Coordinates of N, CA, C and O in Angstrom, one line a residue:
Q1 N -2.6 11.7 3.5 CA -2.4 10.5 4.4 C -2.6 9.1 4.7 O -2.3 8.4 4.0
V2 N -1.5 8.6 5.6 CA -1.1 7.3 5.8 C -2.5 6.8 6.1 O -3.1 6.8 7.3
Q3 N -2.5 5.4 5.5 CA -3.9 4.7 6.2 C -3.1 3.2 5.6 O -2.9 2.8 4.6
L4 N -3.6 2.4 6.3 CA -4.2 1.0 6.2 C -5.6 0.0 6.7 O -6.3 0.5 7.7
V5 N -5.9 -0.4 5.3 CA -7.7 -0.7 5.6 C -7.5 -2.3 5.7 O -7.2 -2.7 4.5
E6 N -8.1 -2.7 6.3 CA -7.7 -4.9 6.4 C -9.3 -4.9 6.0 O -10.3 -4.4 6.9
S7 N -9.4 -5.7 5.5 CA -10.6 -7.0 5.1 C -10.6 -8.3 5.5 O -8.6 -8.9 5.5
G8 N -11.7 -9.2 5.3 CA -11.0 -10.6 5.3 C -11.4 -11.7 6.5 O -11.7 -12.4 6.1
G9 N -11.4 -11.3 7.4 CA -12.4 -10.9 8.8 C -13.6 -12.2 8.5 O -14.5 -12.1 7.5
G10 N -13.6 -13.4 9.7 CA -15.7 -13.5 9.3 C -15.3 -14.8 10.5 O -14.1 -15.2 11.2
L11 N -15.8 -15.9 10.6 CA -16.4 -17.4 10.5 C -15.7 -17.9 9.9 O -16.0 -18.1 8.4
V12 N -15.2 -19.0 11.0 CA -14.5 -20.4 9.7 C -14.8 -21.2 10.7 O -14.1 -21.7 12.1
Q13 N -14.7 -22.4 10.7 CA -14.4 -23.7 11.0 C -13.6 -24.3 11.8 O -12.1 -24.2 10.4
P14 N -13.0 -25.1 12.6 CA -11.8 -25.5 12.9 C -11.2 -26.2 11.3 O -11.7 -26.8 11.1
G15 N -9.9 -25.9 11.4 CA -9.3 -26.9 10.3 C -9.8 -26.2 8.5 O -8.7 -26.1 7.7
G16 N -9.9 -25.2 9.3 CA -10.6 -24.3 7.4 C -9.1 -22.8 7.4 O -8.3 -23.2 7.4
S17 N -9.3 -22.1 6.5 CA -8.6 -21.3 5.7 C -9.3 -19.9 5.6 O -10.1 -19.3 5.5
L18 N -8.7 -19.0 5.5 CA -9.1 -17.4 6.1 C -7.6 -16.1 4.8 O -7.1 -17.3 5.0
R19 N -8.3 -16.0 4.6 CA -7.0 -14.4 4.0 C -7.6 -13.4 3.7 O -8.5 -12.7 3.6
L20 N -6.7 -12.7 5.2 CA -6.8 -10.8 5.3 C -6.5 -10.1 4.1 O -5.0 -10.9 3.9
S21 N -6.3 -9.2 4.0 CA -5.8 -8.3 3.2 C -5.8 -7.0 4.1 O -6.4 -6.6 4.2
C22 N -4.6 -6.1 4.0 CA -4.0 -5.0 4.0 C -3.9 -4.3 3.2 O -2.3 -4.4 2.8
V23 N -4.3 -2.6 3.3 CA -4.3 -2.4 2.0 C -3.4 -0.7 2.5 O -4.0 -0.3 3.4
A24 N -2.5 -0.2 1.2 CA -1.6 0.8 2.4 C -2.4 1.7 1.3 O -2.2 1.4 -0.1
S25 N -2.7 2.9 1.9 CA -2.2 4.6 1.0 C -1.3 5.7 1.3 O -1.6 5.4 3.1
G26 N -1.0 6.5 0.9 CA -0.1 7.5 1.5 C 1.5 7.2 1.6 O 2.2 7.8 2.0
F27 N 2.1 5.6 1.6 CA 3.4 5.5 1.2 C 2.8 4.5 1.1 O 2.2 3.1 0.5
T28 N 4.3 3.5 -0.3 CA 4.8 2.2 -0.3 C 5.3 1.7 0.6 O 5.8 1.5 1.5
L29 N 4.0 0.5 0.2 CA 4.3 -0.4 1.2 C 5.5 -1.3 1.3 O 5.7 -1.9 2.4
D30 N 6.1 -1.8 0.6 CA 7.9 -2.8 0.4 C 8.8 -1.6 1.0 O 10.0 -2.3 1.2
A31 N 8.3 -0.6 1.6 CA 9.3 0.5 1.9 C 9.3 0.4 3.3 O 10.8 0.4 4.3
Y32 N 8.5 -0.7 4.2 CA 8.0 -0.5 5.4 C 8.2 -1.6 5.7 O 7.5 -2.6 4.2
S33 N 8.8 -2.8 6.9 CA 8.3 -4.2 7.5 C 6.6 -3.9 7.9 O 5.8 -2.5 8.0
I34 N 5.6 -5.1 7.5 CA 4.7 -4.9 8.0 C 4.3 -6.0 8.8 O 5.3 -7.2 8.3
G35 N 3.7 -6.2 9.8 CA 3.6 -6.9 10.8 C 2.0 -7.4 11.3 O 1.4 -6.5 10.9
W36 N 1.8 -8.5 11.4 CA -0.2 -9.0 11.4 C 0.1 -9.0 13.4 O 1.4 -10.3 13.7
F37 N -0.8 -8.9 14.0 CA -0.8 -8.8 15.2 C -2.7 -9.6 15.4 O -3.4 -9.0 14.6
R38 N -2.6 -9.8 16.7 CA -3.5 -10.4 17.0 C -4.2 -10.3 18.9 O -3.0 -10.5 19.3
Q39 N -5.5 -9.7 19.3 CA -6.0 -9.7 19.9 C -7.4 -10.5 20.8 O -8.1 -9.9 20.2
A40 N -7.1 -11.7 21.5 CA -8.0 -12.0 22.1 C -8.5 -11.3 23.2 O -8.4 -10.4 24.4
P41 N -10.5 -11.5 23.4 CA -10.3 -11.2 24.4 C -9.6 -11.4 25.7 O -9.8 -12.2 26.3
G42 N -9.2 -9.6 27.1 CA -8.6 -10.2 27.9 C -7.6 -10.5 28.0 O -6.5 -11.2 28.6
R43 N -6.8 -10.8 26.4 CA -5.5 -10.7 26.2 C -4.6 -9.7 25.7 O -5.0 -8.8 25.2
E44 N -3.3 -9.6 26.0 CA -2.3 -9.1 25.6 C -2.1 -8.5 23.8 O -2.5 -10.1 23.4
R45 N -2.3 -8.1 22.8 CA -1.6 -7.4 21.6 C -0.7 -8.7 21.4 O 0.3 -8.2 21.9
E46 N -0.7 -9.7 20.8 CA 0.8 -10.6 20.6 C 0.7 -10.8 18.6 O -0.6 -10.1 18.2
G47 N 2.3 -10.5 18.7 CA 2.6 -10.8 17.0 C 2.3 -11.9 16.8 O 2.2 -13.3 17.2
V48 N 2.1 -12.4 15.1 CA 1.7 -13.1 14.5 C 3.2 -13.3 13.7 O 3.7 -14.8 13.7
L49 N 3.3 -12.3 12.9 CA 4.0 -12.3 11.8 C 4.5 -11.1 11.9 O 4.0 -10.4 11.9
C50 N 6.0 -11.0 10.6 CA 6.5 -10.0 10.3 C 7.3 -9.8 9.4 O 8.0 -10.8 9.3
R51 N 7.3 -9.4 8.0 CA 7.7 -9.7 6.7 C 8.7 -7.9 7.5 O 8.3 -6.7 6.9
S52 N 10.3 -8.4 7.6 CA 11.1 -7.1 7.5 C 11.1 -6.3 6.4 O 11.9 -7.7 5.6
S53 N 11.2 -5.4 6.1 CA 11.6 -4.7 4.6 C 13.1 -5.0 4.0 O 13.1 -5.0 3.2
S54 N 13.3 -4.5 4.9 CA 15.4 -4.3 4.8 C 16.2 -5.4 4.1 O 16.0 -5.3 3.3
D55 N 15.2 -7.2 4.6 CA 16.0 -8.3 4.3 C 14.8 -9.1 3.7 O 15.3 -10.5 3.1
G56 N 13.8 -8.7 3.4 CA 12.7 -9.4 2.7 C 12.0 -10.5 4.3 O 11.2 -11.7 3.4
H57 N 13.0 -11.4 5.4 CA 12.8 -11.8 6.4 C 11.8 -12.1 6.9 O 11.4 -10.7 7.0
T58 N 10.6 -13.2 7.0 CA 9.7 -12.7 8.1 C 9.7 -13.7 8.8 O 10.3 -15.1 9.4
Y59 N 9.8 -13.5 10.2 CA 9.3 -14.0 12.0 C 7.9 -14.1 11.7 O 6.6 -14.0 11.5
Y60 N 8.0 -15.1 12.7 CA 6.4 -15.9 13.3 C 7.0 -15.9 14.4 O 7.7 -16.6 14.9
A61 N 5.9 -16.1 14.7 CA 5.4 -17.0 17.0 C 4.9 -18.2 16.3 O 4.6 -18.2 15.1
D62 N 5.5 -18.7 17.3 CA 6.1 -20.5 17.3 C 4.2 -21.0 17.3 O 4.0 -22.0 16.5
S63 N 3.2 -20.7 17.5 CA 1.6 -20.6 17.4 C 1.4 -20.1 16.1 O 0.3 -21.9 15.7
V64 N 1.9 -20.4 14.8 CA 1.4 -20.4 13.9 C 2.2 -20.6 12.4 O 2.1 -20.9 11.5
K65 N 3.6 -21.1 13.4 CA 4.4 -21.5 12.2 C 3.9 -22.0 11.6 O 3.7 -23.4 11.9
G66 N 3.7 -22.3 10.3 CA 3.7 -23.5 9.4 C 2.3 -23.3 8.6 O 1.5 -24.3 7.7
R67 N 1.6 -22.5 9.4 CA 0.4 -22.4 9.1 C -0.7 -20.8 8.8 O -1.0 -21.2 7.6
F68 N 0.4 -20.1 9.0 CA 0.2 -19.1 8.8 C 1.3 -18.3 7.8 O 2.7 -18.5 7.2
T69 N 0.8 -17.6 6.4 CA 1.9 -16.9 5.6 C 1.6 -15.7 5.2 O 0.6 -15.2 5.1
I70 N 2.2 -14.6 4.9 CA 2.9 -13.5 4.7 C 2.7 -13.5 2.7 O 3.6 -13.6 2.8
S71 N 2.3 -12.7 2.4 CA 2.6 -12.2 0.6 C 2.1 -10.3 0.6 O 1.8 -10.2 1.1
R72 N 2.6 -10.1 -0.9 CA 2.6 -9.4 -0.9 C 2.2 -8.6 -2.5 O 2.8 -9.8 -3.4
D73 N 1.6 -8.0 -3.1 CA 1.3 -7.0 -4.4 C 1.4 -5.6 -4.2 O 0.8 -4.9 -3.6
N74 N 2.5 -5.3 -5.0 CA 3.1 -4.1 -5.3 C 1.7 -3.5 -5.8 O 2.3 -2.1 -5.6
A75 N 1.4 -4.0 -6.9 CA 0.9 -3.1 -7.5 C 0.1 -3.0 -7.0 O -1.1 -1.7 -7.4
K76 N -0.3 -3.4 -6.1 CA -2.0 -3.2 -5.4 C -1.8 -2.3 -4.0 O -2.3 -2.1 -3.6
N77 N 0.2 -2.4 -4.4 CA -0.1 -1.7 -2.3 C -0.6 -2.4 -1.5 O -1.3 -1.4 -0.4
T78 N -0.8 -4.4 -1.8 CA -1.6 -4.9 -0.5 C -0.4 -5.9 0.1 O 0.0 -6.4 -0.4
M79 N -0.7 -5.8 1.5 CA -0.3 -7.5 2.1 C -1.4 -8.2 2.3 O -2.6 -8.1 2.7
Y80 N -1.1 -9.2 2.6 CA -2.7 -10.3 2.9 C -1.8 -11.7 4.0 O -0.1 -11.5 3.3
L81 N -2.5 -11.7 4.5 CA -2.1 -12.7 5.3 C -2.7 -14.1 5.4 O -3.9 -14.2 5.7
Q82 N -2.4 -15.6 4.5 CA -2.5 -16.4 4.5 C -3.4 -17.7 5.5 O -1.4 -17.2 6.1
M83 N -3.7 -17.7 6.5 CA -3.9 -18.4 7.7 C -5.4 -19.9 7.6 O -6.4 -19.7 6.2
N84 N -4.2 -20.5 7.4 CA -4.3 -22.4 6.9 C -4.7 -22.9 8.2 O -4.2 -22.7 9.3
S85 N -5.3 -24.2 8.3 CA -5.7 -24.8 9.6 C -5.5 -23.9 10.9 O -4.9 -25.0 12.0
L86 N -7.0 -23.9 10.8 CA -7.4 -22.6 11.7 C -7.8 -23.5 13.1 O -8.1 -24.5 12.7
K87 N -7.4 -23.1 14.0 CA -7.8 -23.3 15.1 C -9.0 -22.5 15.9 O -8.5 -21.4 15.6
P88 N -9.7 -23.0 16.9 CA -10.3 -22.0 18.2 C -8.8 -20.8 18.6 O -9.7 -19.9 18.9
E89 N -8.3 -21.2 18.8 CA -7.2 -20.6 19.4 C -6.8 -19.5 18.5 O -6.0 -18.3 19.1
D90 N -6.8 -19.5 17.4 CA -6.2 -17.9 16.4 C -7.6 -17.1 16.2 O -7.8 -16.2 16.1
T91 N -8.6 -17.6 17.7 CA -9.9 -16.2 18.3 C -9.4 -15.5 17.9 O -8.7 -15.5 19.1
A92 N -9.9 -14.0 17.3 CA -9.1 -12.8 17.7 C -9.5 -11.7 17.0 O -9.8 -12.3 15.8
V93 N -9.1 -10.8 17.1 CA -9.2 -9.3 16.1 C -7.5 -9.0 15.9 O -6.6 -9.6 16.3
Y94 N -7.8 -9.4 14.4 CA -6.2 -9.0 14.1 C -5.9 -7.9 12.9 O -7.2 -7.1 12.7
Y95 N -5.1 -7.5 13.5 CA -4.7 -6.3 12.7 C -3.1 -6.3 11.7 O -2.2 -7.5 12.0
C96 N -2.8 -5.3 11.2 CA -1.7 -5.5 10.3 C -1.4 -3.3 10.4 O -2.1 -2.8 10.9
A97 N -0.2 -3.5 10.7 CA 1.0 -2.1 10.9 C 1.8 -2.1 10.4 O 2.3 -3.1 9.9
S98 N 2.8 -1.4 9.7 CA 3.5 -0.1 9.4 C 4.6 -0.4 10.3 O 4.5 0.2 11.6
G99 N 6.3 -0.6 10.5 CA 7.4 -0.3 10.6 C 8.0 0.3 10.2 O 8.0 -0.7 8.8
P100 N 9.2 0.0 11.0 CA 10.6 0.7 10.8 C 10.8 -0.6 9.5 O 11.1 -2.0 10.0
P101 N 12.4 -0.2 8.4 CA 12.7 -0.8 7.0 C 13.6 -2.3 8.5 O 13.1 -3.4 7.9
F102 N 13.8 -2.1 9.3 CA 14.6 -3.5 9.6 C 14.4 -4.1 11.1 O 14.0 -2.9 12.4
F103 N 13.7 -5.1 11.2 CA 14.0 -5.5 12.3 C 14.2 -6.7 12.6 O 15.2 -7.6 12.0
T104 N 14.3 -7.6 14.1 CA 15.0 -8.7 14.4 C 14.0 -9.4 15.4 O 13.6 -8.9 15.2
D105 N 14.5 -10.6 14.9 CA 13.9 -11.9 15.7 C 14.2 -11.6 17.4 O 13.2 -11.7 18.3
S106 N 14.2 -10.3 17.6 CA 14.2 -10.2 19.5 C 13.8 -8.7 19.8 O 13.5 -7.8 20.2
N107 N 13.3 -7.9 18.5 CA 12.3 -7.1 18.7 C 10.9 -6.7 17.8 O 10.3 -5.9 18.0
W108 N 10.8 -8.2 16.6 CA 9.4 -7.5 15.6 C 7.7 -8.4 16.3 O 7.1 -7.3 15.7
Y109 N 7.8 -8.2 17.3 CA 6.9 -8.8 17.9 C 6.4 -7.7 19.2 O 5.5 -7.6 19.7
E110 N 7.4 -6.6 19.2 CA 6.8 -5.5 19.3 C 5.6 -3.6 19.1 O 6.4 -3.5 18.2
H111 N 4.5 -4.4 19.8 CA 4.2 -3.4 18.5 C 4.6 -2.0 19.0 O 3.7 -1.3 18.2
R112 N 5.0 -2.0 19.9 CA 5.3 -0.3 20.7 C 6.0 0.4 18.7 O 6.2 1.5 19.2
A113 N 6.8 -0.6 18.3 CA 8.1 -0.4 17.4 C 7.0 -0.1 15.8 O 7.4 0.8 14.8
Y114 N 5.6 -0.3 16.3 CA 4.9 0.0 14.6 C 4.7 1.2 15.2 O 4.4 1.6 16.4
N115 N 4.2 1.8 14.0 CA 3.7 3.2 13.7 C 2.5 3.3 13.6 O 1.1 3.8 13.6
Y116 N 1.7 3.3 12.0 CA 0.7 3.1 11.8 C -0.3 1.1 11.4 O 0.3 0.7 11.5
W117 N -1.2 1.9 11.6 CA -2.0 0.2 12.2 C -3.3 0.4 11.4 O -4.2 1.7 11.2
S118 N -4.2 -1.0 10.7 CA -5.4 -0.8 11.1 C -6.7 -0.5 11.9 O -6.2 -1.3 13.2
Q119 N -7.5 -0.8 11.4 CA -8.7 -0.5 12.4 C -9.0 -1.9 12.8 O -9.8 -2.1 13.8
G120 N -8.2 -3.6 12.2 CA -8.4 -4.3 13.1 C -9.7 -4.9 12.5 O -10.9 -4.5 11.6
T121 N -9.8 -6.7 12.4 CA -10.4 -7.1 11.3 C -11.1 -8.7 12.4 O -9.9 -8.9 13.1
Q122 N -12.9 -8.9 13.1 CA -12.2 -10.5 13.8 C -12.2 -11.4 12.8 O -13.4 -11.6 11.6
V123 N -11.4 -12.2 13.5 CA -11.2 -13.8 13.0 C -12.3 -15.0 14.3 O -11.7 -14.5 15.3
T124 N -13.2 -15.2 13.7 CA -13.7 -16.6 14.9 C -13.7 -17.6 14.3 O -14.4 -18.2 13.0
V125 N -13.1 -18.6 15.1 CA -12.8 -19.2 14.9 C -13.9 -20.4 15.3 O -13.1 -21.4 16.6
S126 N -14.7 -21.7 14.9 CA -16.2 -22.5 15.9 C -16.3 -23.1 14.7 O -16.5 -22.6 13.9
S127 N -16.4 -24.4 15.7 CA -17.8 -25.5 15.2 C -19.3 -24.8 15.1 O -19.9 -26.0 14.9

């Protein structure tokens, strides 16, 4: 059974950091692209970043460039989203998702391109 289980959300003050984990089961994580998305109340789901498995390239939303990074532990079949210098506008439910091996900068943020999704975790940035 293919499954993505996410953890690590919570409440953090502006300027703080959080690391989200995304554990895959039923498939090998590095064979697929992994994207991170977020959805704030009343807003559409938006792409945060994506690691394309075909070439290892990482795509970033402008709003998180320089603050968010992605990493992977193949032994644990886990992908991580490290979020630094968090801002109140980063508050949202965050999701990880698996997608096809090849993405470009014109389609990595299309959530319909991803097939499996985590349950989501709430990240709240507030003082």
